[in-house]
Amino acid sequence: MDVSLFFNLLFDLIFIALPMDWNQLLSAHRYHPGSTTSLFHSHDRSQFQRDYDRLIFSSPFRRLQNKTQVFPLPGNIFVHNRLTHSLEVASVGRSLGNKVSQFLKQQQVEIENPEILEEIGTIVSTGCLAHDLGNPPFGHSGEEAISYFFSEGEGLYFKKLLSDEEWNDLSHFEGNANTFRLLTHSFNGRRPGGYTMTYTTLASIVKYPFESTKANPKGFKYGFFQSEKDIFRQVAGELGIRQLGDHPLQYVRHPLGYLVEAADDICYQIMDIEDSHKLRILSYDETVAILESFYDKNEDKEDLKIITKTFKTVTDKNERIAFLRAGIINKLINACADVFCQNYEAIMKGDFNSTLIKQVSGTNKEAYDACTALAYGRIYHTNMVTQIQIAGFKILGTILKEYTDAVLKPETYYARNILSIMPEQYKVSKEDSMYTKIQTVVDYVSGMTDSYALNLYRKIKGIDKIGKLYIQRSLRAHPSNSFTLAEIALPSARPANFLVAVPITFPISLAEEAPTSAMIAFKASVSSASSSCFGKNSSSTATCPLSCSYKSSRPCCL
């Protein structure tokens, strides 16, 4: 055997046997050229606290308030969006991190700066704040919509223009990988290194530390795109994270990544149950039953007594469920922290191949599994969730088609116009590779909020700012006449007796009352000369429940 090969194999065996080292894993250095910052900054914030604050004040984090979590964002019942979800996950993550910090102190781990262990709660909380930043609008269906556009839709054309690795990234779009890109990529006009986060914070958010070619075909989860492959290699090298392979590139997880994942698992499953009750998908009795099943009648007797006593005082049903939810989250935090501590050696060696939540036991496991089954059976496939998925596919598919065409042929009149409304940070040049051009479009689309994507879709389809049909409630409006009103594109130079067929699907802003919920579709026979009424009702305005006017023309009826 070649001597150098022998020593390489020997080194690999020794390295695999050694656990990762907290002296490397907790690094205050930032992903930024020439950065040699120390842990504590001059204004009494550690580098990890600065990471947290930087995300809180960032635009991508702020945009999460208008991104769907699971349910559409109604106006009268406040369910979770991605912003509230991320804040709650960060709270749970901080608790998990603090528990592990106390455990490491008790274990008396060898570390040069023991104070840095106090930062683990902040690091995990920051990772939790960031975990959903890369997700597109319209919930998880947004990811599916982007993937579908390339794998089966009109974007399939690009497959022959990309490498296999690049194609995997686009045809299996992954919000987790997009988060890593968002935090590290140098967008046009922005600082080098993206948000220049600490290496430890960056590693804590990567649940799947491998490239797309290593992803499991069933779930197709991975942690970074080809464009950020070398960046993650640098992060892992800085922190001493064990590498499993180079082709494809694969590492073990950073230990704190398990805590970020657990915080997300705890929150989304329990909060979806609470939201379902508020939306009346689940009854009060069903919700209480599923939540109380987390408590063991023998082991949790004292907790159950407290619940019974509290329910005698608290009669509001929503408050009761909130009380149960809080107790369950606390139980799951303790259970997941215990799993981490029990599997500490395997985690530090990179041999723990599970999530923490899957390893909890007893009633916690039984009840959590029941929540998961209930969510997939009753919650995630309700009409309101399905409708947002359908809308996401149509809207994102249209935007992707228009903008990928435009970046391929930017010299055309239409392309110049549509690219002019793209923010400067997403501009591409002729010298950019095909992968970079397409990925920049995906950056733009995935960063949109639900409402921004909807408004842009309307502009692209020509149903905004071209011509508006203003519909107002007349004095004779009747409560039964409820439907969603829409802006309708009408040609400004239309011929007499021009027939317009328009489905009304999107709300508009009204001078008076907000529109109600149902939808109608109608045909409007518009005459520039003689017709004063159009639609299904041709009676006079005096007897019409609703009246409308196109620009300054005479009143007409629907």
XYZ file of C-alpha atoms in Angstrom:
558
model
C 0.000 0.000 0.000
C 1.184 3.507 -0.789
C 2.558 5.150 2.383
C 0.644 8.424 1.904
C -2.609 6.523 1.326
C -1.977 4.492 4.488
C -1.500 7.594 6.617
C -4.555 9.245 5.069
C -6.689 6.223 5.976
C -5.192 6.133 9.466
C -5.941 9.826 9.938
C -9.530 9.311 8.781
C -10.047 6.480 11.272
C -8.646 8.539 14.136
C -10.696 11.563 13.135
C -13.900 9.541 12.957
C -13.284 8.103 16.421
C -12.806 11.547 17.975
C -15.864 13.586 18.993
C -16.255 17.153 17.806
C -14.780 19.840 20.045
C -16.821 22.674 21.591
C -13.756 24.923 21.393
C -14.209 24.811 17.618
C -17.982 24.339 17.471
C -18.636 27.616 19.323
C -16.821 30.115 17.140
C -17.453 33.872 17.258
C -15.713 34.387 13.916
C -17.909 35.581 11.097
C -18.287 34.485 7.516
C -16.637 37.559 6.059
C -13.249 38.014 4.373
C -10.633 39.123 6.888
C -12.934 38.893 9.908
C -11.114 38.228 13.186
C -13.710 39.539 15.632
C -13.642 38.521 19.290
C -16.593 37.158 21.229
C -17.577 40.330 23.062
C -18.224 43.493 21.145
C -17.451 46.965 22.455
C -21.083 47.774 23.218
C -21.725 44.827 25.529
C -23.274 42.489 22.988
C -21.613 39.218 22.139
C -21.205 38.282 18.498
C -24.049 35.779 18.876
C -26.348 38.414 20.341
C -25.489 40.619 17.392
C -26.534 37.767 15.068
C -29.930 37.647 16.794
C -30.426 41.399 16.597
C -29.280 41.519 12.979
C -31.982 39.035 11.983
C -34.717 40.725 14.020
C -34.115 43.990 12.148
C -33.649 42.406 8.706
C -36.045 42.789 5.772
C -36.353 39.034 5.056
C -37.423 38.438 8.659
C -39.937 41.273 8.511
C -41.426 39.866 5.299
C -42.324 36.649 7.113
C -45.384 38.428 8.527
C -47.017 38.143 5.090
C -46.000 34.584 4.303
C -48.422 31.730 4.893
C -47.438 29.151 7.506
C -50.156 26.526 6.906
C -53.491 28.306 6.789
C -54.316 31.303 4.562
C -54.033 34.631 6.332
C -57.621 35.667 7.163
C -58.487 39.078 8.498
C -60.879 38.204 11.300
C -59.185 35.189 12.943
C -55.493 35.474 13.711
C -53.681 32.259 12.951
C -49.942 31.804 12.686
C -47.906 33.229 9.856
C -44.226 32.515 9.370
C -43.207 35.494 11.499
C -45.190 34.533 14.601
C -44.164 30.914 14.118
C -40.468 31.847 13.944
C -40.695 33.988 17.086
C -42.320 31.140 19.001
C -39.760 28.636 17.733
C -36.995 31.021 18.843
C -38.498 31.128 22.342
C -38.591 27.335 22.569
C -35.097 27.100 21.069
C -33.698 29.424 23.719
C -35.097 27.157 26.449
C -33.641 24.057 24.815
C -30.271 25.763 24.403
C -30.200 26.867 28.025
C -30.939 23.335 29.215
C -28.115 21.901 27.118
C -25.817 24.667 28.349
C -26.501 23.627 31.952
C -25.876 19.992 31.020
C -22.485 20.820 29.475
C -21.470 22.715 32.598
C -22.420 19.722 34.724
C -20.387 17.492 32.423
C -17.470 19.880 32.901
C -16.599 19.827 29.211
C -13.115 21.027 28.419
C -13.432 24.491 26.960
C -11.025 27.400 26.965
C -13.684 30.049 27.570
C -16.452 28.636 29.832
C -18.445 31.872 29.422
C -19.221 30.947 25.838
C -21.439 28.093 27.035
C -23.867 30.763 28.260
C -24.329 31.780 24.621
C -25.818 28.457 23.493
C -29.383 29.610 24.224
C -28.840 32.711 22.100
C -27.255 30.722 19.253
C -30.120 28.227 19.092
C -32.692 31.022 19.339
C -31.025 32.844 16.444
C -30.971 29.697 14.347
C -34.689 29.333 15.031
C -35.372 32.912 13.923
C -33.622 32.153 10.634
C -34.958 28.678 9.939
C -37.846 29.764 7.666
C -36.268 32.798 5.977
C -35.709 30.951 2.702
C -39.243 29.616 2.318
C -41.251 31.085 -0.589
C -44.787 32.507 -0.374
C -47.924 30.349 -0.053
C -46.619 27.914 2.529
C -44.920 24.639 1.710
C -46.828 24.500 -1.563
C -44.588 27.383 -2.701
C -41.618 25.027 -2.604
C -43.603 22.476 -4.573
C -44.646 25.112 -7.117
C -41.040 26.144 -7.812
C -39.912 22.521 -8.054
C -42.816 21.632 -10.339
C -42.080 24.529 -12.710
C -38.639 23.091 -13.428
C -39.279 19.357 -13.077
C -42.578 19.093 -14.982
C -43.624 22.572 -16.068
C -42.353 25.044 -18.643
C -38.978 25.271 -16.910
C -38.152 21.692 -17.934
C -36.482 23.243 -20.973
C -33.535 24.365 -18.823
C -32.470 20.840 -17.920
C -30.284 20.527 -21.019
C -28.563 23.830 -20.217
C -27.446 22.910 -16.680
C -25.239 20.350 -14.964
C -26.938 17.475 -13.148
C -26.095 19.029 -9.775
C -27.485 22.428 -10.758
C -30.616 20.828 -12.158
C -31.187 18.965 -8.885
C -31.087 22.266 -7.005
C -33.776 23.830 -9.193
C -36.038 20.840 -9.826
C -36.094 20.057 -6.088
C -36.142 23.528 -4.593
C -35.427 23.460 -0.853
C -36.292 26.250 1.572
C -33.590 25.154 4.022
C -30.863 25.488 1.404
C -32.354 28.804 0.341
C -32.064 30.100 3.916
C -28.339 29.353 3.915
C -28.011 31.152 0.582
C -30.008 34.152 1.774
C -27.715 34.594 4.775
C -24.407 34.110 2.944
C -24.842 35.177 -0.691
C -23.445 38.528 -1.828
C -26.426 40.023 -3.652
C -25.918 43.019 -5.946
C -25.287 46.189 -3.987
C -25.149 44.323 -0.666
C -22.202 43.638 1.592
C -19.855 40.726 0.824
C -20.819 37.641 2.807
C -24.536 38.386 2.970
C -25.489 39.027 6.578
C -21.977 38.051 7.738
C -23.279 35.784 10.486
C -21.020 33.829 12.828
C -19.951 30.421 11.614
C -21.738 28.741 14.536
C -25.068 30.411 13.820
C -24.829 29.463 10.141
C -24.088 25.826 10.964
C -26.916 25.603 13.506
C -29.596 26.238 10.844
C -28.398 23.534 8.433
C -30.506 20.475 9.246
C -29.366 18.584 6.165
C -25.591 19.163 5.782
C -25.201 17.777 2.268
C -25.809 18.825 -1.334
C -28.875 17.988 -3.393
C -27.339 14.972 -5.141
C -27.197 13.220 -1.743
C -30.822 13.981 -0.880
C -33.269 11.165 -0.222
C -35.592 10.851 -3.266
C -38.624 10.515 -0.956
C -38.276 13.802 0.884
C -35.471 15.444 -1.106
C -34.164 17.583 1.727
C -30.686 19.090 1.554
C -28.788 21.975 3.118
C -27.073 24.073 0.459
C -27.132 24.769 -3.273
C -24.166 24.304 -5.594
C -23.623 28.058 -5.442
C -22.988 27.873 -1.667
C -21.185 24.541 -1.606
C -17.751 26.040 -0.979
C -19.167 28.417 1.632
C -20.544 25.526 3.658
C -17.240 23.701 3.255
C -15.561 26.757 4.782
C -18.090 26.906 7.637
C -17.656 23.209 8.440
C -13.870 23.498 8.285
C -13.839 26.446 10.676
C -15.977 24.551 13.208
C -14.330 21.136 12.882
C -17.533 19.432 11.737
C -16.885 15.871 10.657
C -17.002 15.289 6.900
C -18.602 12.080 5.626
C -17.887 12.416 1.914
C -16.735 14.745 -0.819
C -18.602 13.449 -3.900
C -21.296 14.326 -3.040
C -20.265 16.699 -0.288
C -21.706 15.562 3.042
C -21.095 16.355 6.709
C -22.583 15.398 10.050
C -24.785 17.948 11.781
C -23.592 20.634 14.127
C -24.907 19.482 17.557
C -26.975 22.641 18.025
C -28.781 21.916 14.751
C -30.697 19.171 16.576
C -32.043 21.759 19.027
C -33.156 24.156 16.277
C -34.959 21.301 14.570
C -36.599 20.145 17.815
C -37.899 23.636 18.571
C -39.529 23.774 15.132
C -41.005 20.278 15.510
C -42.510 21.144 18.889
C -44.059 24.417 17.776
C -45.524 23.702 14.375
C -47.299 20.527 15.404
C -48.859 21.911 18.583
C -49.678 25.344 17.173
C -51.376 23.813 14.123
C -53.752 22.057 16.510
C -54.544 25.341 18.273
C -55.069 27.174 14.963
C -57.360 24.398 13.775
C -59.553 24.927 16.799
C -59.748 28.671 16.173
C -60.749 28.008 12.573
C -63.305 25.413 13.748
C -61.671 22.587 11.854
C -61.439 20.780 15.180
C -64.098 21.032 17.882
C -63.286 22.163 21.394
C -63.764 18.642 22.784
C -61.515 17.123 20.113
C -58.803 19.689 20.758
C -58.856 19.250 24.532
C -58.786 15.462 24.170
C -55.744 15.441 21.892
C -53.851 17.904 24.089
C -54.684 16.176 27.363
C -53.421 12.902 25.899
C -49.870 14.199 26.392
C -50.336 13.735 30.148
C -49.909 10.312 31.726
C -52.641 9.593 34.282
C -50.105 8.144 36.719
C -46.856 10.032 36.098
C -48.497 13.432 35.567
C -51.093 13.361 38.354
C -50.018 16.705 39.794
C -50.108 18.406 36.408
C -53.581 17.046 35.738
C -54.770 18.354 39.119
C -53.481 21.820 38.216
C -55.281 21.648 34.863
C -58.569 20.657 36.532
C -58.219 23.445 39.103
C -57.391 26.022 36.419
C -60.362 25.007 34.265
C -62.684 25.712 37.204
C -61.508 29.310 37.167
C -60.871 29.795 33.445
C -64.060 29.305 31.445
C -62.936 30.811 28.110
C -62.349 27.910 25.735
C -59.526 29.548 23.786
C -57.729 30.383 27.029
C -58.106 26.820 28.257
C -56.527 25.480 25.095
C -53.730 28.046 25.331
C -53.058 26.864 28.900
C -52.891 23.234 27.783
C -50.647 24.155 24.867
C -48.185 25.988 27.118
C -47.871 23.007 29.435
C -47.358 20.584 26.568
C -44.632 22.704 24.991
C -42.842 22.717 28.350
C -43.154 18.913 28.566
C -41.732 18.466 25.076
C -38.857 20.880 25.754
C -37.838 18.772 28.758
C -38.287 15.529 26.828
C -36.202 16.668 23.831
C -33.463 18.067 26.080
C -33.337 14.711 27.863
C -32.963 12.890 24.527
C -30.064 15.185 23.586
C -28.301 14.546 26.886
C -28.890 10.779 26.727
C -27.425 10.620 23.214
C -24.718 13.221 23.794
C -21.752 11.026 22.843
C -23.373 9.827 19.617
C -24.301 13.404 18.686
C -20.757 14.659 19.282
C -19.338 11.866 17.116
C -21.893 12.478 14.380
C -23.501 9.066 14.830
C -26.986 10.147 15.926
C -29.221 9.629 12.901
C -32.605 10.764 14.106
C -34.506 13.810 15.264
C -34.897 14.473 18.969
C -38.699 14.520 18.795
C -38.790 11.015 17.297
C -36.898 9.650 20.283
C -39.198 10.949 23.033
C -41.082 8.197 24.845
C -44.273 7.405 26.721
C -47.380 9.536 26.369
C -45.316 12.319 24.780
C -44.510 10.078 21.825
C -47.994 8.575 21.558
C -49.733 11.942 21.687
C -47.273 13.634 19.333
C -47.703 10.842 16.776
C -51.481 11.190 17.134
C -51.176 14.948 16.485
C -49.140 14.236 13.356
C -51.711 11.745 12.058
C -54.544 14.159 12.821
C -52.762 17.021 11.064
C -52.256 15.058 7.857
C -55.712 13.513 7.985
C -57.836 16.505 8.980
C -55.850 19.743 8.812
C -53.378 19.909 5.926
C -55.933 18.829 3.326
C -58.838 21.126 4.192
C -60.310 23.285 1.446
C -58.732 26.488 2.728
C -55.261 24.919 2.682
C -55.824 23.335 -0.724
C -56.983 26.655 -2.167
C -53.802 28.428 -1.139
C -51.795 25.591 -2.716
C -53.670 25.946 -6.008
C -53.175 29.703 -5.995
C -49.474 29.296 -5.233
C -48.925 26.971 -8.179
C -50.643 29.287 -10.638
C -49.144 32.540 -9.389
C -45.549 31.388 -8.867
C -45.537 29.370 -12.091
C -46.605 32.430 -14.077
C -44.003 34.713 -12.487
C -41.215 32.161 -12.974
C -42.126 31.723 -16.643
C -42.152 35.452 -17.370
C -38.890 36.205 -15.598
C -36.863 33.201 -16.754
C -37.852 34.077 -20.320
C -36.838 37.685 -19.688
C -33.369 36.914 -18.294
C -32.711 34.612 -21.271
C -33.681 37.288 -23.825
C -33.243 40.602 -21.980
C -32.920 42.601 -25.195
C -36.612 42.324 -26.150
C -38.975 45.205 -25.426
C -41.149 43.188 -23.043
C -38.150 41.735 -21.196
C -36.653 45.183 -20.634
C -39.915 46.374 -19.149
C -40.546 43.415 -16.887
C -36.931 43.332 -15.686
C -37.092 47.030 -14.852
C -39.389 46.337 -11.900
C -37.074 43.668 -10.480
C -35.133 45.023 -7.459
C -31.499 45.925 -8.079
C -30.139 43.166 -5.871
C -31.503 40.566 -8.323
C -30.100 42.032 -11.530
C -28.011 39.740 -13.733
C -25.383 40.443 -16.361
C -24.685 38.871 -19.748
C -21.548 37.237 -18.352
C -23.436 35.305 -15.659
C -23.844 31.569 -16.119
C -27.215 30.066 -16.994
C -27.448 28.629 -13.468
C -26.802 32.056 -11.913
C -29.406 33.754 -14.107
C -32.122 31.243 -13.300
C -31.189 31.097 -9.637
C -31.459 34.876 -9.404
C -35.048 34.675 -10.628
C -35.735 32.032 -7.984
C -34.136 34.341 -5.382
C -36.588 37.053 -6.399
C -39.632 34.785 -6.344
C -38.792 32.989 -3.101
C -38.286 36.298 -1.315
C -41.767 37.567 -2.169
C -44.589 37.795 0.322
C -47.973 36.301 -0.516
C -49.476 39.701 -1.347
C -46.453 40.885 -3.368
C -46.580 37.751 -5.503
C -50.330 38.166 -6.005
C -49.997 41.827 -6.992
C -47.142 41.107 -9.394
C -49.151 38.278 -10.950
C -52.026 40.687 -11.560
C -49.716 43.207 -13.196
C -48.194 40.545 -15.445
C -51.634 39.279 -16.466
C -52.781 42.808 -17.257
C -55.499 43.076 -14.623
C -54.023 45.961 -12.710
C -53.732 49.650 -13.614
C -55.121 49.120 -17.124
C -58.764 49.813 -16.471
C -60.716 49.444 -13.253
C -64.321 48.631 -12.611
C -65.177 50.360 -9.368
C -68.103 48.640 -7.692
C -69.776 50.253 -4.749
C -72.667 49.319 -2.543
C -75.745 51.311 -3.447
C -78.306 52.581 -0.974
C -80.476 49.571 -1.823
C -77.689 46.990 -1.176
C -78.967 43.820 0.428
C -76.910 41.616 2.837
C -77.488 38.569 0.663
C -75.537 40.139 -2.196
C -72.081 39.131 -0.985
C -69.220 38.402 -3.331
C -65.570 39.188 -3.844
C -64.979 42.225 -6.044
C -62.103 42.515 -8.459
C -60.223 44.898 -10.669
C -61.121 44.093 -14.252
C -59.003 44.944 -17.269
C -61.087 46.587 -19.969
C -59.553 47.866 -23.209
C -59.529 51.662 -23.322
C -60.314 51.753 -27.051
C -62.951 49.042 -27.232
C -65.370 48.556 -30.135
C -69.103 48.822 -29.698
C -70.814 45.746 -28.216
C -67.428 44.388 -27.062
C -67.942 41.196 -25.030
C -65.770 40.767 -21.946
C -65.627 37.498 -20.023
C -63.953 38.024 -16.660
C -63.762 35.680 -13.645
C -63.667 37.732 -10.443
C -61.056 36.146 -8.235
C -58.980 38.783 -6.461
C -60.022 41.464 -3.961
C -59.580 45.162 -4.659
C -59.444 48.178 -2.414
C -62.767 49.987 -2.245
C -63.545 53.558 -1.378
C -66.198 52.318 1.031
C -66.711 48.893 2.568
C -64.366 45.903 2.261
C -65.547 43.077 -0.009
C -67.019 39.897 1.376
C -65.979 36.342 0.804
C -67.783 34.538 -2.006
C -66.814 34.755 -5.683
C -68.759 35.345 -8.883
C -67.936 35.268 -12.551
C -69.837 37.264 -15.115
C -69.882 38.440 -18.711
C -70.055 42.135 -19.426
C -71.419 43.412 -22.701
C -69.856 46.848 -23.016
C -70.829 49.385 -25.654
C -68.900 52.626 -25.889
C -71.947 54.325 -27.373
C -75.264 53.093 -26.056
C -75.073 50.410 -23.388
C -75.596 51.659 -19.859
C -76.052 48.282 -18.176
C -74.218 44.993 -18.494
C -74.037 41.642 -16.755
C -76.716 39.270 -15.590
C -79.071 42.025 -14.381
C -80.180 44.643 -16.905
C -82.755 46.412 -14.794
C -82.454 50.061 -13.811
C -80.043 51.331 -11.217
C -82.911 52.175 -8.864
C -83.780 48.496 -8.412
C -80.261 47.118 -8.577
C -78.730 46.027 -5.245
C -75.297 47.101 -6.504
C -74.201 49.845 -8.863
C -70.971 50.468 -10.705
C -69.323 52.860 -13.086
C -66.501 52.433 -15.542
C -64.365 55.576 -15.475
C -66.894 58.413 -15.851
C -69.551 56.613 -17.844
C -73.187 56.254 -16.816
C -74.127 53.899 -13.943
C -74.719 50.282 -14.813
C -75.897 47.199 -12.975
C -74.558 43.726 -12.215
